[in-house]
Amino acid sequence: MTEDTLILRRPDDWHVHLRDGAMLGQVADATARQFARAIVMPNLAPPITTMQAGAAYRERILAALPEGRVFTPLMTAYLTDDIDPDEVERGFRQGVFTACKLYPRNATTNSTHGVSDIANIYPMLERMQTIGMPLLVHGEVVSADIDIFDREAVFLERVLRPMMDDMPGLRVVLEHITTRDSVEFVQAAGDTLAATITAHHLRIDRNDILAGGIRPHVYCLPVAKRRFHREALRKAAVSGNPKFFLGTDTAPHRRGDKESVCGCAGVYSAPVAIESYAQTFEEEGALGKLEGFASEFGPRFYRLPLNKDAITLKRQPTRVPESIVSGDIEIVPFHAGEMMSWRMVDEV
Ligand code: NCD
Ligand code: ZN
């Protein structure tokens, strides 16, 4: 390890949307190039709610990767009001499902089948608590009277706290946190609660989306908040507290679907994910904390072994492409057109 080389135990991505069909190959390969494993979100249309659908999606992911890529997709089940706990338990016991994902209904992309009232899935949550299956939470309250910038903070008190009080043994990951409120909530909670932090929420605040022109490619959900929230996320990420770990929320949409009168939410960070985190950690004077956040705390929470191999980043200023085209699909990546100070190299 020198000043210009950074060797990390290979990281995992604990929250990614790999998509399906024509987009899957590109996104899966960009993810598998950097990460050994990824928690794969189930918000396809229709969503993944059965063991058979989860297993078939996993096969499609593996089939979409080029020869020689070693990658383990960790599948999740999408909780609906009428999800069958027996089916989910079977999937968990047979190693198809690693966790369940809770989307409040209509909170985000493909969430029309999401849960309308948490009370409807209490039997499912009790089962997960019993069998030790983690719950992954999109933590936003969706109701017309709540301002979009307050949705996450309101979720903590209205939904998450009562649920955790009722289900003290349930292990929960609060996904893609965006607020100081969530940082403090996670810090104060017991060991059953952890959180993922995206690369983009460590770098953007709401001004980056809205000031001086609207920038649809950094619009995502939960939407980035005020700058002081971003600062709290950065402090949490570099703190060495194992309750905070890496989850990119890579969520690509076609360029035309983002640059639209009603643009889709989601940032495509997979192609530059580890470089983006490295840049943030370096700015915070905390490069030494990156490996824990990226490669150790996630597996520890999920009770999985650490990866054995490593990746290498070189200090090599590199420009991120303005867009990435594959077939007839064009996607604008996070950091498009910017210079990154680190570059992950495939061959050392
Ligand atoms: C995600 C997507 O597009 O699937 N979008 C996003 O902004 N993060 C859904 C989600 O995780 O909210
Ligand atoms: Zn997501």
mmCIF file of C-alpha atoms in Angstrom, residues 7-259:
data_model
loop_
_atom_site.group_PDB
_atom_site.id
_atom_site.type_symbol
_atom_site.label_atom_id
_atom_site.label_comp_id
_atom_site.label_asym_id
_atom_site.label_seq_id
_atom_site.Cartn_x
_atom_site.Cartn_y
_atom_site.Cartn_z
ATOM 1 C CA ILE A 7 -5.799 -2.166 -1.731
ATOM 2 C CA LEU A 8 -9.112 -3.130 -0.158
ATOM 3 C CA ARG A 9 -10.659 -6.419 0.794
ATOM 4 C CA ARG A 10 -13.221 -6.836 -2.000
ATOM 5 C CA PRO A 11 -16.351 -4.887 -1.056
ATOM 6 C CA ASP A 12 -20.025 -5.895 -1.308
ATOM 7 C CA ASP A 13 -22.965 -3.721 -2.300
ATOM 8 C CA TRP A 14 -25.774 -4.116 0.228
ATOM 9 C CA HIS A 15 -28.436 -2.395 -1.914
ATOM 10 C CA VAL A 16 -28.643 -2.446 -5.697
ATOM 11 C CA HIS A 17 -31.276 -2.444 -8.455
ATOM 12 C CA LEU A 18 -29.851 -4.661 -11.179
ATOM 13 C CA ARG A 19 -33.013 -4.357 -13.309
ATOM 14 C CA ASP A 20 -34.046 -7.030 -15.786
ATOM 15 C CA GLY A 21 -34.218 -7.643 -19.521
ATOM 16 C CA ALA A 22 -32.134 -5.446 -21.798
ATOM 17 C CA MET A 23 -30.661 -3.361 -18.985
ATOM 18 C CA LEU A 24 -29.623 -6.247 -16.746
ATOM 19 C CA GLY A 25 -26.343 -7.217 -18.420
ATOM 20 C CA GLN A 26 -24.777 -3.795 -18.214
ATOM 21 C CA VAL A 27 -25.810 -3.100 -14.620
ATOM 22 C CA ALA A 28 -24.933 -6.555 -13.319
ATOM 23 C CA ASP A 29 -21.492 -6.427 -14.904
ATOM 24 C CA ALA A 30 -20.738 -2.939 -13.587
ATOM 25 C CA THR A 31 -21.718 -4.142 -10.105
ATOM 26 C CA ALA A 32 -19.887 -7.488 -10.317
ATOM 27 C CA ARG A 33 -16.691 -5.808 -11.490
ATOM 28 C CA GLN A 34 -16.343 -4.055 -8.137
ATOM 29 C CA PHE A 35 -18.376 -6.093 -5.684
ATOM 30 C CA ALA A 36 -18.296 -9.778 -4.746
ATOM 31 C CA ARG A 37 -21.900 -9.874 -3.548
ATOM 32 C CA ALA A 38 -24.888 -7.599 -3.720
ATOM 33 C CA ILE A 39 -28.276 -7.432 -2.078
ATOM 34 C CA VAL A 40 -30.557 -7.320 -5.103
ATOM 35 C CA MET A 41 -33.737 -5.303 -4.824
ATOM 36 C CA PRO A 42 -36.964 -7.076 -5.807
ATOM 37 C CA ASN A 43 -38.903 -4.131 -7.273
ATOM 38 C CA LEU A 44 -39.365 -5.595 -10.731
ATOM 39 C CA ALA A 45 -42.718 -5.446 -12.491
ATOM 40 C CA PRO A 46 -44.259 -7.689 -11.223
ATOM 41 C CA PRO A 47 -42.284 -7.750 -7.964
ATOM 42 C CA ILE A 48 -40.421 -10.783 -6.631
ATOM 43 C CA THR A 49 -42.727 -12.359 -4.058
ATOM 44 C CA THR A 50 -42.191 -16.101 -4.506
ATOM 45 C CA MET A 51 -39.235 -18.429 -4.142
ATOM 46 C CA GLN A 52 -39.583 -19.474 -7.755
ATOM 47 C CA ALA A 53 -39.488 -15.871 -9.002
ATOM 48 C CA GLY A 54 -36.459 -15.134 -6.802
ATOM 49 C CA ALA A 55 -34.572 -18.183 -8.031
ATOM 50 C CA ALA A 56 -35.408 -17.424 -11.676
ATOM 51 C CA TYR A 57 -34.250 -13.816 -11.315
ATOM 52 C CA ARG A 58 -31.007 -14.983 -9.740
ATOM 53 C CA GLU A 59 -30.448 -17.281 -12.735
ATOM 54 C CA ARG A 60 -31.077 -14.422 -15.167
ATOM 55 C CA ILE A 61 -28.537 -12.268 -13.312
ATOM 56 C CA LEU A 62 -25.870 -14.961 -13.448
ATOM 57 C CA ALA A 63 -26.619 -15.694 -17.112
ATOM 58 C CA ALA A 64 -26.277 -11.994 -17.985
ATOM 59 C CA LEU A 65 -22.694 -11.788 -16.662
ATOM 60 C CA PRO A 66 -19.723 -12.288 -18.964
ATOM 61 C CA GLU A 67 -17.653 -15.482 -18.623
ATOM 62 C CA GLY A 68 -15.275 -15.386 -15.720
ATOM 63 C CA ARG A 69 -17.082 -12.872 -13.488
ATOM 64 C CA VAL A 70 -17.410 -14.263 -9.977
ATOM 65 C CA PHE A 71 -20.438 -12.734 -8.297
ATOM 66 C CA THR A 72 -23.054 -13.762 -5.765
ATOM 67 C CA PRO A 73 -26.452 -12.071 -6.048
ATOM 68 C CA LEU A 74 -28.241 -12.132 -2.688
ATOM 69 C CA MET A 75 -31.944 -12.125 -3.415
ATOM 70 C CA THR A 76 -34.724 -10.364 -1.547
ATOM 71 C CA ALA A 77 -38.467 -10.869 -1.342
ATOM 72 C CA TYR A 78 -40.809 -7.931 -1.865
ATOM 73 C CA LEU A 79 -43.300 -7.555 0.966
ATOM 74 C CA THR A 80 -46.905 -7.063 -0.070
ATOM 75 C CA ASP A 81 -50.003 -6.810 2.111
ATOM 76 C CA ASP A 82 -50.805 -10.439 1.385
ATOM 77 C CA ILE A 83 -47.332 -12.006 1.202
ATOM 78 C CA ASP A 84 -47.294 -15.654 2.313
ATOM 79 C CA PRO A 85 -44.965 -16.131 5.335
ATOM 80 C CA ASP A 86 -44.624 -19.867 4.622
ATOM 81 C CA GLU A 87 -43.404 -19.179 1.090
ATOM 82 C CA VAL A 88 -40.878 -16.607 2.292
ATOM 83 C CA GLU A 89 -39.636 -18.887 5.055
ATOM 84 C CA ARG A 90 -39.144 -21.726 2.563
ATOM 85 C CA GLY A 91 -37.180 -19.374 0.306
ATOM 86 C CA PHE A 92 -35.023 -18.267 3.234
ATOM 87 C CA ARG A 93 -34.337 -21.804 4.437
ATOM 88 C CA GLN A 94 -33.434 -22.953 0.930
ATOM 89 C CA GLY A 95 -30.971 -20.096 0.457
ATOM 90 C CA VAL A 96 -32.958 -18.304 -2.252
ATOM 91 C CA PHE A 97 -33.857 -15.275 -0.132
ATOM 92 C CA THR A 98 -31.418 -13.451 2.131
ATOM 93 C CA ALA A 99 -33.819 -10.738 3.324
ATOM 94 C CA CYS A 100 -37.211 -9.085 2.764
ATOM 95 C CA LYS A 101 -37.729 -5.569 1.466
ATOM 96 C CA LEU A 102 -40.404 -3.254 2.772
ATOM 97 C CA TYR A 103 -41.605 -0.574 0.380
ATOM 98 C CA PRO A 104 -44.365 1.623 1.695
ATOM 99 C CA ARG A 105 -46.991 1.600 -1.069
ATOM 100 C CA ASN A 106 -46.247 4.163 -3.797
ATOM 101 C CA ALA A 107 -43.059 5.376 -2.114
ATOM 102 C CA THR A 108 -40.866 4.916 -5.178
ATOM 103 C CA THR A 109 -40.252 3.119 -8.499
ATOM 104 C CA ASN A 110 -42.453 0.014 -8.864
ATOM 105 C CA SER A 111 -43.921 0.203 -5.395
ATOM 106 C CA THR A 112 -47.616 0.047 -6.217
ATOM 107 C CA HIS A 113 -47.679 -3.442 -4.702
ATOM 108 C CA GLY A 114 -45.948 -2.194 -1.541
ATOM 109 C CA VAL A 115 -47.353 -2.390 1.955
ATOM 110 C CA SER A 116 -50.309 -0.085 2.648
ATOM 111 C CA ASP A 117 -50.202 -0.467 6.430
ATOM 112 C CA ILE A 118 -47.409 -2.085 8.408
ATOM 113 C CA ALA A 119 -50.029 -3.836 10.581
ATOM 114 C CA ASN A 120 -50.923 -5.950 7.547
ATOM 115 C CA ILE A 121 -47.517 -7.641 7.584
ATOM 116 C CA TYR A 122 -47.080 -8.166 11.313
ATOM 117 C CA PRO A 123 -47.434 -11.962 10.967
ATOM 118 C CA MET A 124 -44.699 -11.882 8.312
ATOM 119 C CA LEU A 125 -42.424 -9.707 10.459
ATOM 120 C CA GLU A 126 -42.962 -11.989 13.458
ATOM 121 C CA ARG A 127 -41.948 -14.942 11.307
ATOM 122 C CA MET A 128 -38.807 -13.120 10.138
ATOM 123 C CA GLN A 129 -37.935 -12.306 13.724
ATOM 124 C CA THR A 130 -38.273 -15.981 14.630
ATOM 125 C CA ILE A 131 -36.168 -17.318 11.765
ATOM 126 C CA GLY A 132 -33.551 -14.530 11.864
ATOM 127 C CA MET A 133 -34.328 -13.066 8.444
ATOM 128 C CA PRO A 134 -33.371 -9.384 8.060
ATOM 129 C CA LEU A 135 -35.904 -6.715 7.082
ATOM 130 C CA LEU A 136 -34.707 -4.017 4.676
ATOM 131 C CA VAL A 137 -36.673 -0.821 4.876
ATOM 132 C CA HIS A 138 -37.374 2.005 2.466
ATOM 133 C CA GLY A 139 -37.937 4.496 5.261
ATOM 134 C CA GLU A 140 -40.377 7.062 3.962
ATOM 135 C CA VAL A 141 -43.936 7.844 4.916
ATOM 136 C CA VAL A 142 -45.939 8.512 1.806
ATOM 137 C CA SER A 143 -48.945 10.640 2.478
ATOM 138 C CA ALA A 144 -50.075 13.838 0.882
ATOM 139 C CA ASP A 145 -49.797 15.874 4.082
ATOM 140 C CA ILE A 146 -46.094 15.113 4.585
ATOM 141 C CA ASP A 147 -43.565 17.242 2.750
ATOM 142 C CA ILE A 148 -41.224 15.125 0.618
ATOM 143 C CA PHE A 149 -38.201 16.426 2.543
ATOM 144 C CA ASP A 150 -39.746 15.251 5.833
ATOM 145 C CA ARG A 151 -40.811 11.780 4.765
ATOM 146 C CA GLU A 152 -37.838 9.955 6.212
ATOM 147 C CA ALA A 153 -37.829 11.725 9.577
ATOM 148 C CA VAL A 154 -41.566 11.140 9.992
ATOM 149 C CA PHE A 155 -41.136 7.448 9.133
ATOM 150 C CA LEU A 156 -38.720 6.990 12.047
ATOM 151 C CA GLU A 157 -41.231 7.994 14.692
ATOM 152 C CA ARG A 158 -44.449 6.951 13.046
ATOM 153 C CA VAL A 159 -43.470 3.527 11.708
ATOM 154 C CA LEU A 160 -39.962 2.355 12.564
ATOM 155 C CA ARG A 161 -39.883 3.010 16.300
ATOM 156 C CA PRO A 162 -43.244 1.345 17.088
ATOM 157 C CA MET A 163 -42.377 -1.589 14.822
ATOM 158 C CA MET A 164 -39.019 -2.130 16.508
ATOM 159 C CA ASP A 165 -40.635 -1.843 19.950
ATOM 160 C CA ASP A 166 -43.113 -4.547 18.945
ATOM 161 C CA MET A 167 -40.435 -6.691 17.292
ATOM 162 C CA PRO A 168 -37.297 -6.282 19.436
ATOM 163 C CA GLY A 169 -35.539 -9.300 17.943
ATOM 164 C CA LEU A 170 -36.105 -8.389 14.274
ATOM 165 C CA ARG A 171 -32.895 -7.330 12.516
ATOM 166 C CA VAL A 172 -33.522 -4.259 10.379
ATOM 167 C CA VAL A 173 -31.501 -2.312 7.819
ATOM 168 C CA LEU A 174 -32.700 1.225 7.260
ATOM 169 C CA GLU A 175 -31.724 1.642 3.621
ATOM 170 C CA HIS A 176 -30.138 4.641 1.911
ATOM 171 C CA ILE A 177 -30.438 7.053 4.827
ATOM 172 C CA THR A 178 -30.482 10.750 3.974
ATOM 173 C CA THR A 179 -30.929 12.616 7.258
ATOM 174 C CA ARG A 180 -29.182 13.466 10.497
ATOM 175 C CA ASP A 181 -32.351 12.196 12.163
ATOM 176 C CA SER A 182 -31.713 8.719 10.785
ATOM 177 C CA VAL A 183 -28.033 8.792 11.747
ATOM 178 C CA GLU A 184 -28.976 9.618 15.325
ATOM 179 C CA PHE A 185 -31.809 7.090 15.372
ATOM 180 C CA VAL A 186 -29.493 4.304 14.225
ATOM 181 C CA GLN A 187 -26.733 5.303 16.649
ATOM 182 C CA ALA A 188 -29.175 5.258 19.554
ATOM 183 C CA ALA A 189 -30.825 1.954 18.656
ATOM 184 C CA GLY A 190 -29.600 -1.480 19.700
ATOM 185 C CA ASP A 191 -27.571 -3.902 17.611
ATOM 186 C CA THR A 192 -30.626 -5.065 15.668
ATOM 187 C CA LEU A 193 -30.622 -1.861 13.572
ATOM 188 C CA ALA A 194 -28.078 -0.865 10.920
ATOM 189 C CA ALA A 195 -28.159 1.468 7.904
ATOM 190 C CA THR A 196 -26.747 1.691 4.417
ATOM 191 C CA ILE A 197 -25.430 4.922 2.940
ATOM 192 C CA THR A 198 -25.176 5.580 -0.790
ATOM 193 C CA ALA A 199 -22.214 7.148 -2.564
ATOM 194 C CA HIS A 200 -24.364 9.978 -3.886
ATOM 195 C CA HIS A 201 -25.961 10.980 -0.582
ATOM 196 C CA LEU A 202 -22.441 11.505 0.766
ATOM 197 C CA ARG A 203 -21.758 14.008 -2.023
ATOM 198 C CA ILE A 204 -24.941 15.840 -2.955
ATOM 199 C CA ASP A 205 -27.486 17.916 -1.126
ATOM 200 C CA ARG A 206 -30.733 19.334 -2.456
ATOM 201 C CA ASN A 207 -28.997 22.357 -3.968
ATOM 202 C CA ASP A 208 -27.161 19.999 -6.305
ATOM 203 C CA ILE A 209 -30.531 18.879 -7.658
ATOM 204 C CA LEU A 210 -32.352 22.194 -7.764
ATOM 205 C CA ALA A 211 -30.111 25.270 -7.622
ATOM 206 C CA GLY A 212 -29.115 26.884 -10.918
ATOM 207 C CA GLY A 213 -31.158 24.429 -12.996
ATOM 208 C CA ILE A 214 -32.789 21.077 -12.367
ATOM 209 C CA ARG A 215 -30.495 18.034 -12.560
ATOM 210 C CA PRO A 216 -32.580 14.947 -13.066
ATOM 211 C CA HIS A 217 -29.666 12.510 -12.978
ATOM 212 C CA VAL A 218 -29.086 13.111 -9.269
ATOM 213 C CA TYR A 219 -32.766 12.982 -8.414
ATOM 214 C CA CYS A 220 -33.451 9.841 -6.420
ATOM 215 C CA LEU A 221 -35.557 8.639 -3.538
ATOM 216 C CA PRO A 222 -35.240 9.329 -0.731
ATOM 217 C CA VAL A 223 -34.396 12.726 -2.187
ATOM 218 C CA ALA A 224 -31.173 14.408 -1.000
ATOM 219 C CA LYS A 225 -31.789 16.841 1.840
ATOM 220 C CA ARG A 226 -30.096 19.971 3.258
ATOM 221 C CA ARG A 227 -26.347 20.177 3.512
ATOM 222 C CA PHE A 228 -26.194 19.591 7.275
ATOM 223 C CA HIS A 229 -27.834 16.217 6.723
ATOM 224 C CA ARG A 230 -25.169 15.323 4.197
ATOM 225 C CA GLU A 231 -22.491 16.314 6.682
ATOM 226 C CA ALA A 232 -24.034 14.012 9.287
ATOM 227 C CA LEU A 233 -24.037 11.136 6.791
ATOM 228 C CA ARG A 234 -20.369 11.734 5.997
ATOM 229 C CA LYS A 235 -19.436 11.715 9.671
ATOM 230 C CA ALA A 236 -21.386 8.495 10.210
ATOM 231 C CA ALA A 237 -19.827 6.760 7.205
ATOM 232 C CA VAL A 238 -16.263 7.504 8.256
ATOM 233 C CA SER A 239 -16.873 7.008 11.984
ATOM 234 C CA GLY A 240 -15.944 3.335 12.029
ATOM 235 C CA ASN A 241 -19.301 2.535 13.642
ATOM 236 C CA PRO A 242 -20.205 -0.879 12.162
ATOM 237 C CA LYS A 243 -23.901 0.020 12.061
ATOM 238 C CA PHE A 244 -23.241 2.074 8.916
ATOM 239 C CA PHE A 245 -22.148 0.309 5.754
ATOM 240 C CA LEU A 246 -22.046 0.542 1.974
ATOM 241 C CA GLY A 247 -25.149 0.258 -0.201
ATOM 242 C CA THR A 248 -25.056 2.160 -3.481
ATOM 243 C CA ASP A 249 -28.760 2.089 -4.365
ATOM 244 C CA THR A 250 -27.582 1.921 -7.958
ATOM 245 C CA ALA A 251 -30.916 2.560 -9.711
ATOM 246 C CA PRO A 252 -30.435 3.173 -13.433
ATOM 247 C CA HIS A 253 -33.088 4.554 -15.727
ATOM 248 C CA ARG A 254 -32.788 5.294 -19.427
ATOM 249 C CA ARG A 255 -31.652 8.819 -20.178
ATOM 250 C CA GLY A 256 -35.036 9.682 -21.689
ATOM 251 C CA ASP A 257 -36.880 8.454 -18.609
ATOM 252 C CA LYS A 258 -34.798 10.751 -16.409
ATOM 253 C CA GLU A 259 -34.910 13.789 -18.718
#
